[in-house]
Short mmCIF file of C-alpha atoms in Angstrom, two decimals:
data_model
loop_
_atom_site.label_atom_id
_atom_site.label_comp_id
_atom_site.label_asym_id
_atom_site.label_seq_id
_atom_site.Cartn_x
_atom_site.Cartn_y
_atom_site.Cartn_z
CA UNK A 1 -32.62 26.57 11.43
CA UNK A 2 -28.98 26.60 10.33
CA UNK A 3 -27.44 24.73 7.43
CA UNK A 4 -25.60 22.49 9.93
CA UNK A 5 -28.90 20.99 11.05
CA UNK A 6 -29.79 20.09 7.47
CA UNK A 7 -26.50 18.24 6.88
CA UNK A 8 -26.92 14.65 8.14
CA UNK A 9 -23.20 13.94 7.73
CA UNK A 10 -22.18 17.11 9.54
CA UNK A 11 -19.84 19.82 8.34
CA UNK A 12 -16.15 20.63 8.50
CA UNK A 13 -13.67 18.20 10.01
CA UNK A 14 -16.49 16.06 11.46
CA UNK A 15 -17.81 15.43 7.98
CA UNK A 16 -14.33 14.54 6.72
CA UNK A 17 -13.85 12.07 9.59
CA UNK A 18 -17.26 10.50 8.98
CA UNK A 19 -16.53 10.21 5.25
CA UNK A 20 -13.22 8.53 6.10
CA UNK A 21 -15.00 6.01 8.32
CA UNK A 22 -17.53 5.30 5.56
CA UNK A 23 -14.69 4.78 3.08
CA UNK A 24 -12.99 2.29 5.40
CA UNK A 25 -16.31 0.44 5.81
CA UNK A 26 -16.57 0.33 2.01
CA UNK A 27 -13.07 -1.13 1.68
CA UNK A 28 -13.88 -3.70 4.34
CA UNK A 29 -17.15 -4.65 2.61
CA UNK A 30 -15.64 -5.00 -0.86
CA UNK A 31 -12.75 -7.06 0.50
CA UNK A 32 -15.04 -9.33 2.52
CA UNK A 33 -17.76 -9.85 -0.09
CA UNK A 34 -16.10 -9.58 -3.52
CA UNK A 35 -13.67 -12.28 -4.62
CA UNK A 36 -12.88 -10.43 -7.87
CA UNK A 37 -11.67 -7.44 -5.82
CA UNK A 38 -9.49 -9.71 -3.68
CA UNK A 39 -7.99 -11.25 -6.82
CA UNK A 40 -7.28 -7.83 -8.33
CA UNK A 41 -5.81 -6.64 -5.03
CA UNK A 42 -3.50 -9.68 -5.05
CA UNK A 43 -2.53 -8.80 -8.63
CA UNK A 44 -1.73 -5.27 -7.47
CA UNK A 45 0.35 -6.59 -4.56
CA UNK A 46 2.37 -8.76 -6.95
CA UNK A 47 2.73 -6.18 -9.71
CA UNK A 48 3.63 -3.16 -7.57
CA UNK A 49 7.10 -4.46 -6.61
CA UNK A 50 7.68 -5.55 -10.21
CA UNK A 51 6.76 -2.06 -11.39
CA UNK A 52 9.61 -0.67 -9.29
CA UNK A 53 12.04 -2.60 -11.52
CA UNK A 54 10.20 -2.13 -14.83
CA UNK A 55 9.63 1.63 -14.68
CA UNK A 56 12.52 3.82 -15.76
CA UNK A 57 11.09 7.02 -14.29
CA UNK A 58 8.39 8.31 -11.98
CA UNK A 59 5.97 8.89 -14.86
CA UNK A 60 6.09 5.22 -15.89
CA UNK A 61 5.74 4.15 -12.27
CA UNK A 62 2.68 6.36 -11.90
CA UNK A 63 1.20 5.00 -15.14
CA UNK A 64 1.73 1.35 -14.22
CA UNK A 65 0.31 1.68 -10.73
CA UNK A 66 -2.31 4.30 -11.54
CA UNK A 67 -3.79 1.89 -14.07
CA UNK A 68 -4.09 -0.73 -11.32
CA UNK A 69 -5.86 1.77 -9.10
CA UNK A 70 -8.32 2.35 -11.96
CA UNK A 71 -9.02 -1.41 -12.06
CA UNK A 72 -9.68 -1.47 -8.31
CA UNK A 73 -11.84 1.66 -8.54
CA UNK A 74 -13.97 0.25 -11.36
CA UNK A 75 -14.33 -3.05 -9.49
CA UNK A 76 -15.60 -1.21 -6.42
CA UNK A 77 -18.14 0.71 -8.52
CA UNK A 78 -19.20 -2.52 -10.24
CA UNK A 79 -19.66 -4.16 -6.85
CA UNK A 80 -21.77 -1.21 -5.70
CA UNK A 81 -24.00 -1.49 -8.76
CA UNK A 82 -24.41 -5.22 -8.19
CA UNK A 83 -25.28 -4.67 -4.51
CA UNK A 84 -27.94 -2.10 -5.39
CA UNK A 85 -29.43 -4.33 -8.09
CA UNK A 86 -29.52 -7.29 -5.68
CA UNK A 87 -31.03 -5.08 -2.95
CA UNK A 88 -33.86 -4.11 -5.27
CA UNK A 89 -34.61 -7.67 -6.32
CA UNK A 90 -32.91 -11.00 -6.92
CA UNK A 91 -35.55 -11.75 -9.54
CA UNK A 92 -34.20 -12.09 -13.06
CA UNK A 93 -34.94 -8.94 -15.01
CA UNK A 94 -33.58 -7.62 -18.28
CA UNK A 95 -32.55 -4.25 -16.79
CA UNK A 96 -30.93 -5.86 -13.75
CA UNK A 97 -28.94 -8.15 -16.00
CA UNK A 98 -27.98 -5.24 -18.23
CA UNK A 99 -26.78 -3.18 -15.27
CA UNK A 100 -24.60 -6.04 -14.05
CA UNK A 101 -23.28 -6.74 -17.55
CA UNK A 102 -22.39 -3.07 -18.03
CA UNK A 103 -20.47 -3.06 -14.77
CA UNK A 104 -18.64 -6.21 -15.84
CA UNK A 105 -17.80 -4.63 -19.20
CA UNK A 106 -16.36 -1.61 -17.38
CA UNK A 107 -14.11 -3.88 -15.31
CA UNK A 108 -13.02 -5.68 -18.48
CA UNK A 109 -12.12 -2.39 -20.16
CA UNK A 110 -10.13 -1.28 -17.12
CA UNK A 111 -8.18 -4.54 -17.22
CA UNK A 112 -7.53 -4.03 -20.95
CA UNK A 113 -6.23 -0.53 -20.20
CA UNK A 114 -4.00 -1.95 -17.46
CA UNK A 115 -2.65 -4.60 -19.85
CA UNK A 116 -2.07 -2.09 -22.64
CA UNK A 117 -0.11 0.21 -20.34
CA UNK A 118 2.05 -2.64 -19.03
CA UNK A 119 2.71 -4.00 -22.51
CA UNK A 120 3.59 -0.52 -23.79
CA UNK A 121 6.02 0.20 -20.95
CA UNK A 122 7.63 -3.24 -21.21
CA UNK A 123 8.03 -2.84 -24.96
CA UNK A 124 9.51 0.65 -24.65
CA UNK A 125 11.95 -0.32 -21.92
CA UNK A 126 13.05 -3.77 -23.07
CA UNK A 127 12.17 -4.52 -26.70
CA UNK A 128 13.05 -1.05 -27.96
CA UNK A 129 16.03 -0.81 -25.65
CA UNK A 130 14.67 2.32 -23.89
#
């Protein structure tokens, strides 16, 4: 038996293509089922064009928009945790609640990071006269 038989997702380019399809299904699922993700995606769509005018160099542009990608990433992970918890049981349980609260706290922290970066860049470029 070869290693290829033991790999359910295949190997090589086939595996990459399958992973890409799974990623697209994940984006579709989070968009369809998670209103918080849709709201954050709308925020990103509004803030990206603004970032083109706010940033004075590529580094600032990467910081402003990279921070938004972190928010979306953490929201997707939070949604995955919530889906797994709900799959296990919808019954109220201390550990289920804790898992969901931890995911929510992670999203909150990512939004605080996003805000801090935007405030810092705005201050540097406009209040300081950068």
